[in-house]
Coordinates of C-alpha atoms (C1' of nucleotides) in Angstrom, one line a residue:
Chain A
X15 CA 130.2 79.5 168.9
X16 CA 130.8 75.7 169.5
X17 CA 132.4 74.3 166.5
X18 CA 130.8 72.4 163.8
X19 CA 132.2 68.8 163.2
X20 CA 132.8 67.9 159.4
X21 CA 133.4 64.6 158.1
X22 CA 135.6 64.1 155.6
X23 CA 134.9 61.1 153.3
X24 CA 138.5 60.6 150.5
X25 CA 140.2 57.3 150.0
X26 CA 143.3 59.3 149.0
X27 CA 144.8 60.1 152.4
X28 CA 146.9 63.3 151.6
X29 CA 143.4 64.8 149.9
X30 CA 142.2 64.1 153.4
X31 CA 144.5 65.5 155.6
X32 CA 144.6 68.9 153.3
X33 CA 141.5 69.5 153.9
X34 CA 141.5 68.5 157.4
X35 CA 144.3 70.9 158.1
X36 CA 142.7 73.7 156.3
X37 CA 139.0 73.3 158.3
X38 CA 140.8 72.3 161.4
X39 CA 142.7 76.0 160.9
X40 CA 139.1 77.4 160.4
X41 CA 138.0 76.1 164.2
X42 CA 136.3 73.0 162.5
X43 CA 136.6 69.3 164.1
X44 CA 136.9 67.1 161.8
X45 CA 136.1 63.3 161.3
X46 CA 138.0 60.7 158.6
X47 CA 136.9 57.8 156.6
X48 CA 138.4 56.7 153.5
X49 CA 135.4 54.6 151.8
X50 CA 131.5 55.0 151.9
X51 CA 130.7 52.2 154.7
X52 CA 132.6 53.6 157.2
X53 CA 131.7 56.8 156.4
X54 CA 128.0 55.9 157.1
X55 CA 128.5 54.7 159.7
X56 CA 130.5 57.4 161.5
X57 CA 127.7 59.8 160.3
X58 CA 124.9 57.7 162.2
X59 CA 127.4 57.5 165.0
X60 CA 129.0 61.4 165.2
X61 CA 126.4 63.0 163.3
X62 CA 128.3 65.2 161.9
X63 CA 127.5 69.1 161.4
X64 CA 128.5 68.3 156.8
X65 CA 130.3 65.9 155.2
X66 CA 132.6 66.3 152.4
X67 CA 132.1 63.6 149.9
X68 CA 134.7 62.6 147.2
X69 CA 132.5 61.6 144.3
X70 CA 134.7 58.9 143.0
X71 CA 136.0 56.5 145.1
X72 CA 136.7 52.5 145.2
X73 CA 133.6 50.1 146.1
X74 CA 130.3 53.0 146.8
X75 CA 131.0 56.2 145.2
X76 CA 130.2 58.9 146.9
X77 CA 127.4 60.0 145.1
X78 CA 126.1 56.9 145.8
X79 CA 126.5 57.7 149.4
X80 CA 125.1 60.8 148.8
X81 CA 121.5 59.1 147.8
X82 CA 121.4 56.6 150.7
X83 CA 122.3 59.1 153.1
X84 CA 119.3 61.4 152.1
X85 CA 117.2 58.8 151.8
X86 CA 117.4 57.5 155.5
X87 CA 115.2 59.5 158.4
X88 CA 118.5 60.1 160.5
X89 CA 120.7 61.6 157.7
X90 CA 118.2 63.3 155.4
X91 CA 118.9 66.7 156.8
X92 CA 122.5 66.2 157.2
X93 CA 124.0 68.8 154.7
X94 CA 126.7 67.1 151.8
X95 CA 129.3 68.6 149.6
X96 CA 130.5 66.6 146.7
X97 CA 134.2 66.8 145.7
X98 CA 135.2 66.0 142.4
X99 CA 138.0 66.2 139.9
X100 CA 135.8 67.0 136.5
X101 CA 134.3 69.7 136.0
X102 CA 131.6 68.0 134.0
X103 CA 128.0 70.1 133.7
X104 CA 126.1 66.5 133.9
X105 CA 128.0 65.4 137.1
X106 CA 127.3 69.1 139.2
X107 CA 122.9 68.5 137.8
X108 CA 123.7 64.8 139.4
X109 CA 124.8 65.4 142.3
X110 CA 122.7 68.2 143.4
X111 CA 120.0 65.8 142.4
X112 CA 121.5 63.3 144.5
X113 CA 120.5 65.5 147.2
X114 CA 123.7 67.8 147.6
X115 CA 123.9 71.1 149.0
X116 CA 126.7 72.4 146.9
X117 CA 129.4 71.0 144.9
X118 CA 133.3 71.7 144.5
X119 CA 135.6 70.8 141.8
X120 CA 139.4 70.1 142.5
X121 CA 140.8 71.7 142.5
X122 CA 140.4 74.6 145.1
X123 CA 141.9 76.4 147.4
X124 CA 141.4 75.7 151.2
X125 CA 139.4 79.0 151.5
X126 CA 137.3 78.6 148.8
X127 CA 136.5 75.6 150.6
X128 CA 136.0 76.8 153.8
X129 CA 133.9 79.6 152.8
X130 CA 131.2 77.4 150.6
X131 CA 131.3 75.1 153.8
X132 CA 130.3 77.9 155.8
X133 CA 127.6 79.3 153.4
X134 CA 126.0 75.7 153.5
X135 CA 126.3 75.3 157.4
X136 CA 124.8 78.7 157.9
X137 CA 122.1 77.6 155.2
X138 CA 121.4 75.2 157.2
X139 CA 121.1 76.7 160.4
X140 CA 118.3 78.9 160.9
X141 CA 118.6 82.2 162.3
X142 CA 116.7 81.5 165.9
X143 CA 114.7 84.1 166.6
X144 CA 115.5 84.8 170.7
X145 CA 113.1 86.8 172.3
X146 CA 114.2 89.6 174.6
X147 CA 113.8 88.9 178.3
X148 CA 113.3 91.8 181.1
X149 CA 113.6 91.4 184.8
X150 CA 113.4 94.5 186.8
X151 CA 113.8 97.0 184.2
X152 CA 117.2 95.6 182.8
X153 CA 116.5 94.2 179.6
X154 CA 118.8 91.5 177.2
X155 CA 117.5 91.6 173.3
X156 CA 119.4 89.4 171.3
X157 CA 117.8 90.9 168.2
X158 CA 119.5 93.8 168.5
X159 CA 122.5 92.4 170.8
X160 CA 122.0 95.3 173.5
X161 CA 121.5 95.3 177.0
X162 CA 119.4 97.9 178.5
X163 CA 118.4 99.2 182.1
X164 CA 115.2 101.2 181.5
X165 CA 116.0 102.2 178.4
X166 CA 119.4 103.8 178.3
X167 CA 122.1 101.1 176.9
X168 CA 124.6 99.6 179.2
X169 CA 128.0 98.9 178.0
X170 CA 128.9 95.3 178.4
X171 CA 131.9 93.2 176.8
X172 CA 131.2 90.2 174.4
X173 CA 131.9 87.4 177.4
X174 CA 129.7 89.4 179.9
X175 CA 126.9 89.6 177.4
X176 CA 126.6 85.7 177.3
X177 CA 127.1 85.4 180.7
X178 CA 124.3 87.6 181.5
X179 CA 122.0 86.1 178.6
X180 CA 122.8 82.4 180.0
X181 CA 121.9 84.1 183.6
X182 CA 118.9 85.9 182.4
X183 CA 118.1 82.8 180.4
X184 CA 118.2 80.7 183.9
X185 CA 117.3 82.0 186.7
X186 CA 116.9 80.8 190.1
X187 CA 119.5 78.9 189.7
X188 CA 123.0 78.2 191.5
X189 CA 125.5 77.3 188.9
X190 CA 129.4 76.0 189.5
X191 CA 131.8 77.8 187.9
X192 CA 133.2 74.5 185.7
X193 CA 128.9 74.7 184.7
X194 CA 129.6 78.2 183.5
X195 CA 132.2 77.8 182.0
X196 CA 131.0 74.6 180.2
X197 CA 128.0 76.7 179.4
X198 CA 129.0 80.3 179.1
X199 CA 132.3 79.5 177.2
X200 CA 131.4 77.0 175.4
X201 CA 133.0 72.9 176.4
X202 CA 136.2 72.1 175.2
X203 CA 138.3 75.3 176.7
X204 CA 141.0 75.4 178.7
X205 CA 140.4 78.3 181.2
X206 CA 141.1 78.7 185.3
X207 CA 138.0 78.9 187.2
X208 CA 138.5 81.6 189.1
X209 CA 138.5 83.7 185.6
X210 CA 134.9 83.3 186.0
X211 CA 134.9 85.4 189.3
X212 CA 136.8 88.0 187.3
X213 CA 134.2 88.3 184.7
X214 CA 131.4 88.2 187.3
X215 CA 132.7 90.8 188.6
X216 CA 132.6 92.7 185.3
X217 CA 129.2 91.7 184.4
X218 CA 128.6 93.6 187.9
X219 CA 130.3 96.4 186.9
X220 CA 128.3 96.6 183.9
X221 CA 125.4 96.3 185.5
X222 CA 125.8 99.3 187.9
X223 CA 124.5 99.5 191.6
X224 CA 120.7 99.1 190.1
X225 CA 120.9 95.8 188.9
X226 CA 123.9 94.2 191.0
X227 CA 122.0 92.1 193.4
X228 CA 120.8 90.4 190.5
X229 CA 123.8 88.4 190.2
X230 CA 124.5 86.5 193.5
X231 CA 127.5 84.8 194.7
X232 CA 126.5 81.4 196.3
X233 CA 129.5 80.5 198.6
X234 CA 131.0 77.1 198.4
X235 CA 129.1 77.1 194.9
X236 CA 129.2 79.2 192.9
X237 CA 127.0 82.1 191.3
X238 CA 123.3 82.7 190.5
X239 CA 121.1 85.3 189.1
X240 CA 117.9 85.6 190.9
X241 CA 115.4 88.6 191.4
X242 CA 115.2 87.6 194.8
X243 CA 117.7 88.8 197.9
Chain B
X27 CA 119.5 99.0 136.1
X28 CA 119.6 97.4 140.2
X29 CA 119.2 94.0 139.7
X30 CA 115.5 92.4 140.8
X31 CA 115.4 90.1 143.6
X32 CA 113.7 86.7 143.2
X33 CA 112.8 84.4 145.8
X34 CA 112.9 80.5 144.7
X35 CA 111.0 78.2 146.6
X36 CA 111.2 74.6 146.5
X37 CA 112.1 71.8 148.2
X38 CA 114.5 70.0 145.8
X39 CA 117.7 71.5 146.2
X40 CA 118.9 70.6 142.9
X41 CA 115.9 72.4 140.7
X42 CA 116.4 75.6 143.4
X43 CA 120.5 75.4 141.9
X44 CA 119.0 75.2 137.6
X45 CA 117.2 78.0 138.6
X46 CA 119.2 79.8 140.7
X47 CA 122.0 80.0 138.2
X48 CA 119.6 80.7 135.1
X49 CA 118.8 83.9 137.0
X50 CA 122.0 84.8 138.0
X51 CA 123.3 84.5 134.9
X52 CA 120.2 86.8 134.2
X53 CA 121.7 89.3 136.6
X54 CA 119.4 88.7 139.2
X55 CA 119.8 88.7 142.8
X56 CA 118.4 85.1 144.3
X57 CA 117.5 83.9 147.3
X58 CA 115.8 80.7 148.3
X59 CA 114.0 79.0 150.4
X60 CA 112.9 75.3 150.9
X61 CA 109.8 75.3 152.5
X62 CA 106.7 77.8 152.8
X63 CA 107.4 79.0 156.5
X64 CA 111.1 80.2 155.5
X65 CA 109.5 81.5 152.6
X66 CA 107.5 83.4 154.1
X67 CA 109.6 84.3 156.6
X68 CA 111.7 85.8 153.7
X69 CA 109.0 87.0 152.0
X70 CA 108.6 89.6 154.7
X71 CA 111.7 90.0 156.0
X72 CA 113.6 90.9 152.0
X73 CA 110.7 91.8 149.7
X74 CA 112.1 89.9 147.0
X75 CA 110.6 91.9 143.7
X76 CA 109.4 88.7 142.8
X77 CA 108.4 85.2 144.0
X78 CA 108.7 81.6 142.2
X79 CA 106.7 79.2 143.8
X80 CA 106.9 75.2 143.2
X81 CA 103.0 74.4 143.7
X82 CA 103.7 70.8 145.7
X83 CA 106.1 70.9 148.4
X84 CA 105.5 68.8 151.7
X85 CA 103.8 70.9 154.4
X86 CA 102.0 74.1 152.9
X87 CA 102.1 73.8 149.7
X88 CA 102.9 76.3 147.2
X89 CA 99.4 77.3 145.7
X90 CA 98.8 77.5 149.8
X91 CA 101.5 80.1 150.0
X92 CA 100.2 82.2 147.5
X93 CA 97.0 82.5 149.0
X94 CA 98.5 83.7 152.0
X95 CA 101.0 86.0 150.2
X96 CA 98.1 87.6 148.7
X97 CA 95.9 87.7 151.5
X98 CA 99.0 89.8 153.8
X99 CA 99.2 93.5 153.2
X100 CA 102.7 93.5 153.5
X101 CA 103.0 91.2 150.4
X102 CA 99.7 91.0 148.7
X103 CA 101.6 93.3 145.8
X104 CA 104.3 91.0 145.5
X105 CA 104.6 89.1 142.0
X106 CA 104.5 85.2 142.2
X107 CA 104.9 82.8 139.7
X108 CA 104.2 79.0 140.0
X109 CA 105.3 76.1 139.5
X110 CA 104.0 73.0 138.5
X111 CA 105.3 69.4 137.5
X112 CA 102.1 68.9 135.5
X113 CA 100.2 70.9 133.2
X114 CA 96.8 70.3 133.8
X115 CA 94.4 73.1 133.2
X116 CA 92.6 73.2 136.6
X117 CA 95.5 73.8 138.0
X118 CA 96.1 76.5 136.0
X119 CA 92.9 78.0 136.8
X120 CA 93.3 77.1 140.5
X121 CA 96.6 78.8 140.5
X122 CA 95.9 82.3 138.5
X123 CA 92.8 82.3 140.9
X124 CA 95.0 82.1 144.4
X125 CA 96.7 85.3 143.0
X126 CA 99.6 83.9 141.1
X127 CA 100.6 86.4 138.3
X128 CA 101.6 83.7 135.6
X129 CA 102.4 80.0 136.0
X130 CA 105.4 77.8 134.3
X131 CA 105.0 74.0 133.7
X132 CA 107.9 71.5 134.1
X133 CA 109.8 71.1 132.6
X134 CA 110.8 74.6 131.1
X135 CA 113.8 75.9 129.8
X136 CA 115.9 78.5 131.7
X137 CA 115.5 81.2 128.8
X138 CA 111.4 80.4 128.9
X139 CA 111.5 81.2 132.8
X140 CA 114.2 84.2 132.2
X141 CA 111.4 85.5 130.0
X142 CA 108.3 85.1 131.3
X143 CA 109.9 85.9 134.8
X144 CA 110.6 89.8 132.6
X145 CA 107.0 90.1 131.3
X146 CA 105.7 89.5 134.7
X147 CA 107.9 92.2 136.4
X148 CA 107.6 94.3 133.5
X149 CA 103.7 94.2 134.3
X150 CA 103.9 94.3 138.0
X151 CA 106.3 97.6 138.5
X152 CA 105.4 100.6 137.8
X153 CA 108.4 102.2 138.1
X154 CA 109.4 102.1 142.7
X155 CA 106.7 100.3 144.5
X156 CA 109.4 101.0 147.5
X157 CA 108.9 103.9 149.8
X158 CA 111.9 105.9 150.8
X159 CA 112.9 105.6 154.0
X160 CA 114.1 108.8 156.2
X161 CA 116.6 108.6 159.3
X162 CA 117.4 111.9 161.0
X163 CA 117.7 113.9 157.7
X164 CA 119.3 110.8 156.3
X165 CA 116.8 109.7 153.2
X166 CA 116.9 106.9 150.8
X167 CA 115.1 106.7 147.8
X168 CA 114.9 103.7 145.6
X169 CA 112.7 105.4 142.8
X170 CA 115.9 107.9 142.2
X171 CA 118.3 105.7 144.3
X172 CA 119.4 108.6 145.7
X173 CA 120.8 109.4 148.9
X174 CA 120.3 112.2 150.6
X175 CA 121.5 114.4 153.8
X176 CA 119.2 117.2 154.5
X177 CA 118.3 117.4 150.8
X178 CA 122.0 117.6 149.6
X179 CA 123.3 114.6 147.7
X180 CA 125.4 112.0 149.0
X181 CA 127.8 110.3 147.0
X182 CA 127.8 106.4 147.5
X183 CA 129.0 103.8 145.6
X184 CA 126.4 100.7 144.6
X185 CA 127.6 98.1 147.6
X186 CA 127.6 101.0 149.9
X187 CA 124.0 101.7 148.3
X188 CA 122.8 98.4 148.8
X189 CA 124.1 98.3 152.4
X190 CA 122.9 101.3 153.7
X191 CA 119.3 100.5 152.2
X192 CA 119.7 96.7 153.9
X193 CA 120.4 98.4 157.5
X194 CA 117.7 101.5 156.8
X195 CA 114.9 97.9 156.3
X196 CA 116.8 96.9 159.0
X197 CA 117.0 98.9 162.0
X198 CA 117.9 98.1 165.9
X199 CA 119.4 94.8 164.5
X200 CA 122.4 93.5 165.2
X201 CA 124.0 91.8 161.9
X202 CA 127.0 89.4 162.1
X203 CA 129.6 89.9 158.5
X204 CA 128.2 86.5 157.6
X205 CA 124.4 87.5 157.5
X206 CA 125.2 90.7 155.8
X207 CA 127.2 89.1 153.2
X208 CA 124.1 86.8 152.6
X209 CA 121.8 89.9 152.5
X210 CA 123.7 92.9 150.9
X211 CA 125.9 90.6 148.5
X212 CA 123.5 88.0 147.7
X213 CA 123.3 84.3 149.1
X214 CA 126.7 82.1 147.6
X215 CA 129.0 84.9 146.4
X216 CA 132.8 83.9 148.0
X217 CA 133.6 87.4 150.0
X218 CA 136.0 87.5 153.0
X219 CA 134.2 88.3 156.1
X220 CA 136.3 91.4 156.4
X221 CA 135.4 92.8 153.0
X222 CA 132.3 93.3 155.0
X223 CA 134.5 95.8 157.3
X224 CA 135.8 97.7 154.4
X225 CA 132.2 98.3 152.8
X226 CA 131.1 99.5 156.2
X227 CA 134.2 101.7 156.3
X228 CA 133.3 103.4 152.9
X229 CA 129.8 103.4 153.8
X230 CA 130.8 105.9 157.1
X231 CA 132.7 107.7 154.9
X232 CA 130.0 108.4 152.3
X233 CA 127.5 109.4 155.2
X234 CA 130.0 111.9 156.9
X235 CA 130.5 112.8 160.4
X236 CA 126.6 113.6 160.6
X237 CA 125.2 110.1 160.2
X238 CA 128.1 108.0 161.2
X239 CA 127.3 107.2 164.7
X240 CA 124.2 105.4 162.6
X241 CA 126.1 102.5 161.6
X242 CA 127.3 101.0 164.9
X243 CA 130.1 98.5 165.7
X244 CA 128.8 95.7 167.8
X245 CA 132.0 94.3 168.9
X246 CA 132.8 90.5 168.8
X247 CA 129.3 90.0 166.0
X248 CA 128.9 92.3 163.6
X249 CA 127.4 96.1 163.1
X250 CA 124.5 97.4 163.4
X251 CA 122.1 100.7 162.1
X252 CA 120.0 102.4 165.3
X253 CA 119.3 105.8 165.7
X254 CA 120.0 105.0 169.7
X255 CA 123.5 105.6 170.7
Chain C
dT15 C1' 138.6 86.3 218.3
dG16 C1' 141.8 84.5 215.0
dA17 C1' 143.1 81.7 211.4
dA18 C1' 141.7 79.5 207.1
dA19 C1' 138.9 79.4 203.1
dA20 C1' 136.5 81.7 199.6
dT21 C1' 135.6 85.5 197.0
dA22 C1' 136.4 90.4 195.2
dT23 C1' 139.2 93.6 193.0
dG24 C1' 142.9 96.0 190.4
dA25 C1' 146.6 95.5 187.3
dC26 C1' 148.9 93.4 183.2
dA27 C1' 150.4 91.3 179.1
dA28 C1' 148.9 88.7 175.3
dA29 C1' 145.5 87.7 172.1
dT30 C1' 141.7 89.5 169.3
dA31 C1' 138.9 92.4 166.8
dC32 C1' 138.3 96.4 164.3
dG33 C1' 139.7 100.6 161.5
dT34 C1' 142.2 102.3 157.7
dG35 C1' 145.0 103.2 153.7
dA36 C1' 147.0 101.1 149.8
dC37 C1' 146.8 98.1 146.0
dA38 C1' 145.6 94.8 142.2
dT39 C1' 142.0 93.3 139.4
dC40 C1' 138.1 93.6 136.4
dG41 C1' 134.7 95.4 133.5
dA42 C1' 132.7 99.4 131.4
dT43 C1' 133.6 103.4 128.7
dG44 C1' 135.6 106.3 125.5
Chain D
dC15 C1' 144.2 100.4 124.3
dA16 C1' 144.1 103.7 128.2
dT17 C1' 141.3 105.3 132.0
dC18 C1' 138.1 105.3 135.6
dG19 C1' 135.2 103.6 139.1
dA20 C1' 134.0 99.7 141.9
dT21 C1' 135.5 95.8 144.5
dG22 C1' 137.8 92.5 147.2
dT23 C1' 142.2 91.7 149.9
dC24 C1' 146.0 92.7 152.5
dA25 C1' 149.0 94.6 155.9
dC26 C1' 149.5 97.3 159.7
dG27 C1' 148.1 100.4 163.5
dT28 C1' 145.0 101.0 167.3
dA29 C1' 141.6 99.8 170.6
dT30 C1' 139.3 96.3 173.2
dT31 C1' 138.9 92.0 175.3
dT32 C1' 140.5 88.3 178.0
dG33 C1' 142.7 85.1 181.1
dT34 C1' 145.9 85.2 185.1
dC35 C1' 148.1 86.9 189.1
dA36 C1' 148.8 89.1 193.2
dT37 C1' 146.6 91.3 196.7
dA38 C1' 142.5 92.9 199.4
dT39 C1' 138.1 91.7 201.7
dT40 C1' 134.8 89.0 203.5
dT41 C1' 132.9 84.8 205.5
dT42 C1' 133.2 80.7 208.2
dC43 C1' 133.9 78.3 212.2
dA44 C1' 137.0 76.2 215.6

DNA sequence: TGAAAATATGACAAATACGTGACATCGATG
DNA sequence: CATCGATGTCACGTATTTGTCATATTTTCA
């Protein structure tokens, strides 16, 4: 669930911070640049997940933009929304042509924008298809977001099924608890270490007495799943 | 009077959007795709009632496709139409001979696609190809589109219909609001995740204390439709 | 053996996620 | 134009999840 990183590309500051507030409220991080050099180069740099594109804007529009940044190898795949004022037929044909993904007139509101961000992103972001794993008769499929133990479903909280898929996912292996929670909860939180212990200990629980030596406490260390004693 | 599904495939994003919003207007349900593995992959996974295929895309082209389309069980009934930047008659031939049901040159208009995209499905469906599908006494059948418990009507309104006959295709999956708005609703509508909640809601309600343990809450992603607890 | 250190466990309050009923809107129908 | 059904949102209640603490228990090693 790590956040996607959006840059915003307007030469009208308050346009820019509008819609950095409204993605920043959404969960998304967001990048700046008011004109189409900087903006290219903070995509080579950050690679951002999108960019938001104003279409007109001083020196290289951002249609413009739009074409040099599909035409290059590192930002061809980069997904682009075009803002604009008009609502002109022959500008939305243009800029999809340009190599857009979708295409927003101002104005709109902060959710509409949101949501048409998100239906590009997950466009662009093809379902993985994970493949179930099975160690000793307990059995993670992500397909179907259940964890078995030979056959009859175990109950297990949200956090204690990613712990356990990142486990079953690397075995054999002693992890820190600041590695976990890097990992398991994703980078940029803020959370005590010894909340992992808490949740190890629920992920035990989960598991019942079957499948509890599976996850081993490494002292001095921190944790590891491992079919071995 | 259920809208047809068609699958665009094409790798310019911008001819994908022309089309996509000719059919639309059309009352047709779209979905798209940008390359022959996705396509396929969509092929399978939505049986789209019908498939528009542009003949040269990088990687498997779309004359490829269609061979393989036809070649599958699975799809080998599916309708396809190609398309083609030039009009040359060997590729005509070359196309109507890998299976393709009729074959549009570019550049067409959107009421010449609309049109032939009717004759062909006109041709290609005698009335239900689709099979019902049958659940513990719960049945759904898309030749009546009718829903049925034990043999006694269930009433359902069309989202709940749509939904219920996504998760039936769909079983032991887990589906986040997202996914199923892209599925059930149809790829860039602008729906609240929650809607999603409320359909499900009504969608238990219509199935009644009998088959409501069927649609299943899987907390923190999304729901899911298993026979399994 | 007796601290000291590290980990396990139970309990909580706050934050989240989900369920549910109500409501406004919109298009079809009469 | 009034009505009805379908739909998308909201607001609020309830249930679950989560991060922390305080308190056991276990392990380590002088």
């Amino acid at each position: 669930m790590s956040s996607k990183t959006v840059l915003i590309v307007d030469d009208e500051p308050s346009i820019r911070e509008m819609i950095a507030v409204a993605l920043e409220m959404a969960d998304y991080r967001v990048l700046e640049a008011d004109n189409a050099q900087s903006a290219h180069a903070m995509a080579l740099d950050h690679k951002p997940d999108l960019m938001l594109l104003d279409w007109m804007m001083p020196g290289t529009s951002g249609i413009e933009l739009a074409r040099r940044l599909k035409r290059e190898e590192a930002t061809a795949e980069m997904p682009i929304i075009l803002l604009t004022a008009k609502g002109e037929e022959d500008n939305k044909v243009q800029g999809l042509e340009a190599g857009a993904d979708d295409y927003i007139t101002k104005p709109f509101s902060p959710r509409e924008l949101v949501a048409r961000l998100k239906a590009v992103l997950r466009r662009a972001t093809p379902p993985g298809i994970e493949e179930a794993v099975e160690v000793e008769g307990l059995k993670l499929d992500p397909a179907s977001h259940r964890v078995t133990s030979h056959g009859s479903a175990l109950e297990i909280g949200p956090t204690e099924y990613r712990l356990l898929q990142f486990f079953m996912t690397h075995q054999e292996r002693a992890y820190t608890r600041s590695q976990l929670l890097d990992q398991v909860w994703g980078g940029n939180v803020y959370v005590e270490e010894r909340t992992v212990d808490v949740h190890i200990r629920r992920l035990r629980k989960s598991l019942g007495e079957k499948h509890q030596h599976l996850i081993q406490t490494v002292r001095g260390t921190g944790y590891r799943f491992s079919i071995r004693e």
